[in-house]
Every structure is written in C-alpha cells, then in structure tokens.
Short mmCIF file of C-alpha atoms in Angstrom, two decimals:
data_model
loop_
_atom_site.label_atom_id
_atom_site.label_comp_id
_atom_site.label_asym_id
_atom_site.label_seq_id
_atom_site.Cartn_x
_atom_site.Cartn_y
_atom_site.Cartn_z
CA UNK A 11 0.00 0.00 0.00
CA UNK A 12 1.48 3.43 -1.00
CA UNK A 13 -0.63 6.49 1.23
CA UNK A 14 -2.78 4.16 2.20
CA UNK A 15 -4.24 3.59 -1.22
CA UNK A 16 -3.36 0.35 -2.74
CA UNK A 17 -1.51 -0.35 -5.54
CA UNK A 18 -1.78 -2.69 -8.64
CA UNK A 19 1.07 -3.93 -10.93
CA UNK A 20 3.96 -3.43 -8.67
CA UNK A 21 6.93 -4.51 -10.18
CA UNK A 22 8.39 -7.20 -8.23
CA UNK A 23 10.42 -10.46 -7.91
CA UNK A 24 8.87 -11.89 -4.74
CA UNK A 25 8.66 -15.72 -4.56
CA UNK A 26 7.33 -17.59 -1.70
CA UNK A 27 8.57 -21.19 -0.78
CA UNK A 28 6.56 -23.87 1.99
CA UNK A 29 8.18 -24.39 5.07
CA UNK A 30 7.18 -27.29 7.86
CA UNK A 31 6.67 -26.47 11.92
CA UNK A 32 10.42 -26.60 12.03
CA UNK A 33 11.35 -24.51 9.47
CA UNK A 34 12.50 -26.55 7.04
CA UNK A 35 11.68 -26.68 2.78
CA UNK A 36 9.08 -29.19 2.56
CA UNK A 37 10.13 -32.38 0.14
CA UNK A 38 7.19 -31.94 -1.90
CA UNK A 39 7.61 -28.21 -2.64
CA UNK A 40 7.45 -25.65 -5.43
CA UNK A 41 8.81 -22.38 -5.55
CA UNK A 42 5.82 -19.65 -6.35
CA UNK A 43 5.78 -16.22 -7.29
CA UNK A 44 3.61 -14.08 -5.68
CA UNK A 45 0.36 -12.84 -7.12
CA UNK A 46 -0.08 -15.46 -9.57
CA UNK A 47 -3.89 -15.70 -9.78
CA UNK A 48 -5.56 -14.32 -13.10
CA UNK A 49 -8.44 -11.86 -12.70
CA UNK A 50 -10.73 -14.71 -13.44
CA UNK A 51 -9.67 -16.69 -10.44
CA UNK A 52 -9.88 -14.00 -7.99
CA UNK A 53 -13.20 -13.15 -9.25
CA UNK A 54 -14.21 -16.84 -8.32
CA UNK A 55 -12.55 -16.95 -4.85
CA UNK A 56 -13.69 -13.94 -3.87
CA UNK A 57 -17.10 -15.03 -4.62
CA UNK A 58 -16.56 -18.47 -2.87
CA UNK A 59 -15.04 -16.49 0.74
CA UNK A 60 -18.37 -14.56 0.21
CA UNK A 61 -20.54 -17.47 0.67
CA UNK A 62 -18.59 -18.78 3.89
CA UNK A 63 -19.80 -15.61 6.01
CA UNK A 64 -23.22 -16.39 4.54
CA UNK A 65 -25.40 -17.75 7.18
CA UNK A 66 -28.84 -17.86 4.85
CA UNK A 67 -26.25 -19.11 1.85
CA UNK A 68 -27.95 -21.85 -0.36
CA UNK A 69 -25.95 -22.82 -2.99
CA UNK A 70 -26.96 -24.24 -6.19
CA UNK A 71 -27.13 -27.73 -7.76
CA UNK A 72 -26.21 -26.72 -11.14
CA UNK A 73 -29.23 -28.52 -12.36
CA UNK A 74 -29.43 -31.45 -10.30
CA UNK A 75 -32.05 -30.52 -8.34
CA UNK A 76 -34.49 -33.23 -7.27
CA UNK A 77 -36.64 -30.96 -5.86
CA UNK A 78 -37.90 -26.82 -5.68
CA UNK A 79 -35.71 -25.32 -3.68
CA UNK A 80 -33.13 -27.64 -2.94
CA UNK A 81 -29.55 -26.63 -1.34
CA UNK A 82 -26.45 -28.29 -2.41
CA UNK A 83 -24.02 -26.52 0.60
CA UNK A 84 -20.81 -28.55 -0.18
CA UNK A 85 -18.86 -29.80 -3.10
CA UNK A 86 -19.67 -33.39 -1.37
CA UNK A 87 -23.72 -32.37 -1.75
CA UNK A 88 -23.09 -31.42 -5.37
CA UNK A 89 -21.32 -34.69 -6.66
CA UNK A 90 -24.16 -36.34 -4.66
CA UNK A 91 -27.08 -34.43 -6.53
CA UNK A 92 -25.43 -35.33 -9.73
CA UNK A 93 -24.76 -39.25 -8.94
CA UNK A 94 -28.50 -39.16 -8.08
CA UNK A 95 -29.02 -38.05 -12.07
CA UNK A 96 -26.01 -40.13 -13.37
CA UNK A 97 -24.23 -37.24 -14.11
CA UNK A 98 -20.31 -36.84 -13.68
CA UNK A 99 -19.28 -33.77 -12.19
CA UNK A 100 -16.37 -32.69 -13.95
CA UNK A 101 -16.57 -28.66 -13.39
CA UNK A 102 -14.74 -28.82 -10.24
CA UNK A 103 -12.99 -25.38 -11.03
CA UNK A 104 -15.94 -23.44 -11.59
CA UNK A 105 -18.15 -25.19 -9.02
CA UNK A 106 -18.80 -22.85 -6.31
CA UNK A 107 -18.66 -25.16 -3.27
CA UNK A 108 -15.84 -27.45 -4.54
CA UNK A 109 -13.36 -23.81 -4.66
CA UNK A 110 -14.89 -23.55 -1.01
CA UNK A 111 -14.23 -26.12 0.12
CA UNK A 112 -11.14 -26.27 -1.13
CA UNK A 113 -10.00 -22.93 0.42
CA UNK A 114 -11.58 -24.19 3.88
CA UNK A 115 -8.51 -27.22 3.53
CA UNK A 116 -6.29 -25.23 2.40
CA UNK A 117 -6.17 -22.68 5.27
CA UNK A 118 -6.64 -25.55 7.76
CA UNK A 119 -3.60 -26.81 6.10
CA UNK A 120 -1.52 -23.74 6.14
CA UNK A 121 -1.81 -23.72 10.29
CA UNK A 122 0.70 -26.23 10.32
CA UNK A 123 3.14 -24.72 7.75
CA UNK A 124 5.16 -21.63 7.44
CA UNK A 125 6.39 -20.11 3.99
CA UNK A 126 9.96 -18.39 3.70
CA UNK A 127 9.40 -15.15 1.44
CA UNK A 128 12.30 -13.75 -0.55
CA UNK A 129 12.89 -11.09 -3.31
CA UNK A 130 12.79 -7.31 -4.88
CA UNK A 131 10.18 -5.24 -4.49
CA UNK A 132 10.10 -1.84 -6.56
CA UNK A 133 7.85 0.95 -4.79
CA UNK A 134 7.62 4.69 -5.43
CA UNK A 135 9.94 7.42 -2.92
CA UNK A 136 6.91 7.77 -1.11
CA UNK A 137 5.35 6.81 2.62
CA UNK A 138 3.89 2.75 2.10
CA UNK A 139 3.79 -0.03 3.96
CA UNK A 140 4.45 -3.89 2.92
CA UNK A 141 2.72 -6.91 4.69
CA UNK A 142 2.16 -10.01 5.29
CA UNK A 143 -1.28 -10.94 6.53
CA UNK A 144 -4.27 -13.74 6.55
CA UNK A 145 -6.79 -14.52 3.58
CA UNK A 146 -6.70 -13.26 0.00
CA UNK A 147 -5.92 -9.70 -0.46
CA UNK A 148 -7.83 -7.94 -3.25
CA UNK A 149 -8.89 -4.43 -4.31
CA UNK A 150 -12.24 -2.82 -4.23
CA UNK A 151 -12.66 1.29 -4.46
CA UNK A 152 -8.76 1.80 -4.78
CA UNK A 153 -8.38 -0.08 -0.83
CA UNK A 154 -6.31 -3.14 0.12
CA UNK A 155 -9.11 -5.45 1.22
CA UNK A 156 -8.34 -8.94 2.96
CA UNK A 157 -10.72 -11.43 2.50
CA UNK A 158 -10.28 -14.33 5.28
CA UNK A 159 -11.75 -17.26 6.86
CA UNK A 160 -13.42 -16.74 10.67
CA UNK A 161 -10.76 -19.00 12.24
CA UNK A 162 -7.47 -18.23 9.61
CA UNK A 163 -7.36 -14.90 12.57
CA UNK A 164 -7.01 -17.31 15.45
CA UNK A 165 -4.53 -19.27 13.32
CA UNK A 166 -2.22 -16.92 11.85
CA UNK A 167 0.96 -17.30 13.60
CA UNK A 168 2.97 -14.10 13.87
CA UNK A 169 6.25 -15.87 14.35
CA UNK A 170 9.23 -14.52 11.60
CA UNK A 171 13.09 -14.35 11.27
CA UNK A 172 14.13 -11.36 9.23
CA UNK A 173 17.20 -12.39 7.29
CA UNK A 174 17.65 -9.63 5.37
CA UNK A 175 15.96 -6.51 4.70
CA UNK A 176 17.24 -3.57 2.86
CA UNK A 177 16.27 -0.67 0.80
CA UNK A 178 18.92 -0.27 -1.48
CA UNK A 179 22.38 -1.51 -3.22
CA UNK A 180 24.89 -2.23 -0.31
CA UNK A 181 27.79 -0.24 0.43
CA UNK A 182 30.92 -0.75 2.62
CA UNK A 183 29.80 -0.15 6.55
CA UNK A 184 26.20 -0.75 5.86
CA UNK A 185 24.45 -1.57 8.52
CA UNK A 186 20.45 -2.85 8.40
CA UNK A 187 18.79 -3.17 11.99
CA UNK A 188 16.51 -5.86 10.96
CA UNK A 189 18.86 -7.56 9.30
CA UNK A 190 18.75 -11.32 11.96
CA UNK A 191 16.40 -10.19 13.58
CA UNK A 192 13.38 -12.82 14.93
CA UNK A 193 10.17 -12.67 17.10
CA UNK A 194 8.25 -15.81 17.85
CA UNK A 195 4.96 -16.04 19.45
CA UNK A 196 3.08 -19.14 21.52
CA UNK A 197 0.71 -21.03 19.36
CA UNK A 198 -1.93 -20.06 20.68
CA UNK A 199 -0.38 -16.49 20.83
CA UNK A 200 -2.06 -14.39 17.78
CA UNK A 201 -1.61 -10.48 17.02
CA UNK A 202 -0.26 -7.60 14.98
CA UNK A 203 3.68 -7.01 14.93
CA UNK A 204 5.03 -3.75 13.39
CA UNK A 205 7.60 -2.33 12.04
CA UNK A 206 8.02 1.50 12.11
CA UNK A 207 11.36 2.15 9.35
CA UNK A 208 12.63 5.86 8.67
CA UNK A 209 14.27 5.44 5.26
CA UNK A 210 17.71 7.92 4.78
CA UNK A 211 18.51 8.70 1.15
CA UNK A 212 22.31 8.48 1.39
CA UNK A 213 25.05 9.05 -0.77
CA UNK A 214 28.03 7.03 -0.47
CA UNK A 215 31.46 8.52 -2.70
CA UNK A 216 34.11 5.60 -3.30
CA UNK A 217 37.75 6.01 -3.17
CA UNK A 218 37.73 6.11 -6.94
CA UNK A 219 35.26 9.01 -7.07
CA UNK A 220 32.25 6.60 -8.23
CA UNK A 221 28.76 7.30 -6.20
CA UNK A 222 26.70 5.04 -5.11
CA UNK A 223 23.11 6.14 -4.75
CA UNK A 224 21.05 4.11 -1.96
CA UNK A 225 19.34 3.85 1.25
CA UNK A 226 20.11 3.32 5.12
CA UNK A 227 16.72 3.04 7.73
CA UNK A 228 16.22 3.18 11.18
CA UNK A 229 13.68 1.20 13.03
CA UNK A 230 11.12 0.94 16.08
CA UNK A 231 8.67 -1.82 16.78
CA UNK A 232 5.68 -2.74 18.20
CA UNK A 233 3.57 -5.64 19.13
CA UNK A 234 -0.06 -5.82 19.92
CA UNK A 235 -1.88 -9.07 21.17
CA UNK A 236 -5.01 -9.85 19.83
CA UNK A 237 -7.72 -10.90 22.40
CA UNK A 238 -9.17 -13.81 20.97
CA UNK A 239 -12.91 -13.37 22.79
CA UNK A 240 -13.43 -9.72 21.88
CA UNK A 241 -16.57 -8.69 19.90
CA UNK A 242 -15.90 -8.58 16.19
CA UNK A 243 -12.78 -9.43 14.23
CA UNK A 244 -10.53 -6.58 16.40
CA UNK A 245 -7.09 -6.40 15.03
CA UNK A 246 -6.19 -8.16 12.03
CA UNK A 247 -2.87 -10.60 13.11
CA UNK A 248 0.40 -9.63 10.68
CA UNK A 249 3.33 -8.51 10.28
CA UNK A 250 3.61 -5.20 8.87
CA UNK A 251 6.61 -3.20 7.85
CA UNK A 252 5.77 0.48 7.18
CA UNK A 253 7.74 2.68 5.73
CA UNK A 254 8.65 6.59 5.29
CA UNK A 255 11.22 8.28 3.95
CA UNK A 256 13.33 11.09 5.66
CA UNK A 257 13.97 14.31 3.81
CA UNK A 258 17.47 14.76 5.38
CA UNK A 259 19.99 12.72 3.13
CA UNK A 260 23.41 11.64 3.83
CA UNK A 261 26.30 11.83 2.21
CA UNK A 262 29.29 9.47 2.67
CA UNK A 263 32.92 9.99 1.51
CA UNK A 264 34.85 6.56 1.91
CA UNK A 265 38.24 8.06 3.10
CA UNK A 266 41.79 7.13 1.11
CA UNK A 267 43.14 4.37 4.05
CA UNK A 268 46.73 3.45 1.84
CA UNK A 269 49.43 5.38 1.80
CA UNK A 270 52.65 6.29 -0.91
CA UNK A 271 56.22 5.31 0.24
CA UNK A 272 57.09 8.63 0.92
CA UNK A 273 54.48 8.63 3.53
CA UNK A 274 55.33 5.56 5.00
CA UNK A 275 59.21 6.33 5.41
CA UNK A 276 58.47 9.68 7.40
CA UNK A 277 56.39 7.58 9.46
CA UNK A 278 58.75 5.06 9.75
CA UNK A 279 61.35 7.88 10.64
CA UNK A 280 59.00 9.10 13.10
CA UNK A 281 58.76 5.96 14.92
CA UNK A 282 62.54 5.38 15.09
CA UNK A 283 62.74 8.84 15.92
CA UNK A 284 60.38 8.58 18.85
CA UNK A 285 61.74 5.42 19.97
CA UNK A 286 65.17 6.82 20.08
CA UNK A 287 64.31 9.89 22.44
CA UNK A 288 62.20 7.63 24.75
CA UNK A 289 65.23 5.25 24.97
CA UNK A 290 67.96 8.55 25.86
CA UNK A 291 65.38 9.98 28.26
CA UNK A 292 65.61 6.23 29.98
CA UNK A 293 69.48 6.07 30.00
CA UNK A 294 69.52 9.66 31.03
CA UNK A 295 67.59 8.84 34.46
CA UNK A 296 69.33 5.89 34.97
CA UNK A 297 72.50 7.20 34.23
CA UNK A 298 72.19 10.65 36.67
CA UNK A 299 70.58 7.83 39.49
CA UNK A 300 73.88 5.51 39.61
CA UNK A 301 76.01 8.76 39.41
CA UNK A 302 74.22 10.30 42.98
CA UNK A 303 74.46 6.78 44.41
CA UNK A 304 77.56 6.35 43.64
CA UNK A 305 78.44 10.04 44.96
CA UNK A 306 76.87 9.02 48.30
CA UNK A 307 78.94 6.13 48.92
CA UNK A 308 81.72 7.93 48.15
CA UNK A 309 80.65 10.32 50.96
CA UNK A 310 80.04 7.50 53.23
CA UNK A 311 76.24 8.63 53.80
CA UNK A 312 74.84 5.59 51.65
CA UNK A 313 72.91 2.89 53.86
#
C-alpha cells in the first residue's frame, strides 16, 4: 500500500517457498511467485469467501435438483445431486462449493506450515507499507481489502526471522537493523507485529570518485496481542513493515586508508625517531641515578 491507497502492478520479484513447523523446505515443494492468480480466479474466490460468512447461503445444484428449492451446501452435496441423475461432475474449477471447500482445507492446512518469502520489491519514494497478513488480499474502491476465513485470525501465527531486509544496493559499513532479527509467538499467541522504518537517502562517494546512490533506515517496533474473545474481528494478526522516507539525506565519503612510500618512510622515521628519544630519556635517568648513588657512597652517607 502506497498512502494508504493500494496499488496494482507493482513490479516485483517476490517468490514464496513452503516451510514445515520446524522450518524446514518441505520435500514436496514448489517455488511460487507471488500474485499469480488471473483476474478470473480471484473473481471466483472472492465469490466463494463470500458465501462462507453467509449464514442464509444456499448454494446451487447446477441442475441437479431433485426438488424446488433444494440446497447443495458442499462440493460433497453437489457430486451427490449429480450421482443421483447419473451425471459426472467434472466442473470442479468453476463449481462454487468445490473452490470452497477447497479454500476451507487449504487454510486448515496452512496452520501447520510456514512459507519463507524472498525477493525485490520496486515501490515509489513515497510513505507505504508492505505486509504479510491472513486470507486473500484484493482491491475494491482503490483499498487493500483482505478477505479471510473466521478462524485463519485465530490461526495466523505471527512468528518470523528477518534475514535480510534492505532498501537499497549495499555499500561498505552498511548496517540494516533488521537484518537477523526474529520474534516468535506461543501457538496459541495471535496479534499484529510492526515495524516503524525511517528510510535515509544516502550518498556514499568511493575512493575512486564513483557514487553510489542508496538507502540506510532506522527502526522501532511494536507488538499488539489480539484478544481472541473480543466482539468482532478486532485487530487483524500480521506482520507489517511500514515505511517513510526522511527528507534529510546523507552523504558518505569513503576516506583514502593506503598510503605512498614517501608517507610511510616519514612515518617510519618518526617511529625510530620517537623510539630513540624515549630510549635517551631512559638512559639519562638511569645514568644521573647511579652517578648520585655512587656520589653518596663515596661520601660515606649511603645505607
């Protein structure tokens, strides 16, 4: 979301891979990039979350009704209707209960997996946020809408290890505060983390005189619980990094660290030099010491 209006077509190269309880790739796994869905399918699974929240819903038998009025509910009551006829359903994709039902396993399914996200994400130089959140996101009257499932809320686990997270080409020094950084919840722990990130426009000059053009951020957070037996849906769990950009900017000069021969004799010199003095200074002391003793003794007042 850029300005809290949402945004269509962002260029990106975000893929998501499945991970188990543990964290590691599942066997039976394949890399996907996000955002896949055509227009067509989003129109049908927005129209098959719709029906979920339905209490009245009755769905249709796609003309295998035995009688006025009846409901086929599930994708099971469908194929059921249509043995009835001795019909083969074979419409799976566009029947409305069969993508239901299929979402309804698929969330259940997710509660026991976790996903490792990774990639580039092009935005405009403006205030935004990025997140990661429940359900199907989709856009109605230029807003970020989630679509979700009544218990994918209670589900969602906020857990997450940042590995990396920058806003920018690298440069020697950098330093990103997220960068390792992980939160992890209890499982039956739900709620909203946040991630409040001041972007710095910085400049960084190379020894050779080359400029690198790029970003540094600094970061706060917060975390809010979600209650799980409050009245409506309350806060929606995520994690949510958002975003604004300073207008102070930065420039670094990477300073020349070698240095020519000449430079290294007269500090060579300097160091004999200074080694030299220290080492008089010491024979000097010891040298006017012995003499006094030695003048002493000769006095007889030595002990």
């Amino acid at each position: 979301g850029i300005n809290a209006e949402y945004m269509g077509n962002v260029d990106h190269d975000i893929h998501k891979t499945k991970l188990d309880r543990q964290g590691n790739v599942l066997s039976v796994n394949k890399e996907t990039r996000l955002g896949g869905e055509t227009p067509a399918e989003v129109a049908e699974i927005k129209k098959a979350i719709q029906t979920i929240r339905d209490s009245n819903y009755c769905g249709s038998c796609y003309g295998a009704e035995t009688f006025a009025g009846q409901c086929c509910n599930t994708c099971d009551e469908v194929r059921a209707a249509y043995r009835s006829k001795g019909w083969a359903l074979s419409m799976h994709n566009s029947v409305e209960q069969c993508i239901r039902d299929k979402l309804q396993r698929q969330a259940k399914a997710n509660t026991e997996e976790g996903c490792m996200v990774h990639g580039r994400l092009t935005v405009n130089k403006v205030q935004g946020n990025f997140h990661f959140a429940p359900g199907k996101a989709f856009q109605q009257s230029g807003n970020h809408i989630h679509d979700f499932l009544p218990f994918e809320l209670e589900a969602f686990n906020v857990s997450h290890v940042i590995n990396s997270l920058g806003f920018g080409v690298e440069f020697p020094g950098l330093v990103n505060p997220l960068d390792g950084r992980s939160k992890f919840v209890d499982e039956d722990t739900s709620g909203l983390y946040q991630y409040f990130i001041k972007v710095v426009p910085t400049i960084f000059e190379h020894r050779d005189s080359t400029v690198t053009r790029t970003n540094q951020y600094s970061v706060t957070e917060h975390f809010k619980q979600r209650k799980k037996d409050s009245d409506g849906p309350g806060i929606i769990p995520g994690v949510f990094f958002i975003y604004d950009l300073s207008p102070i900017m930065v420039h670094i000069k990477e300073v020349q660290r070698h240095r020519s021969t000449l430079q290294f004799i007269t500090n060579l010199c300097s160091i004999v030099g200074g080694v030299f003095t220290v080492a008089g200074i010491f024979d000097r002391l010891w040298y006017n010491g012995w003499r006094s003793l030695s003048h002493k003794r000769s006095l007889g007042k030595a002990t």
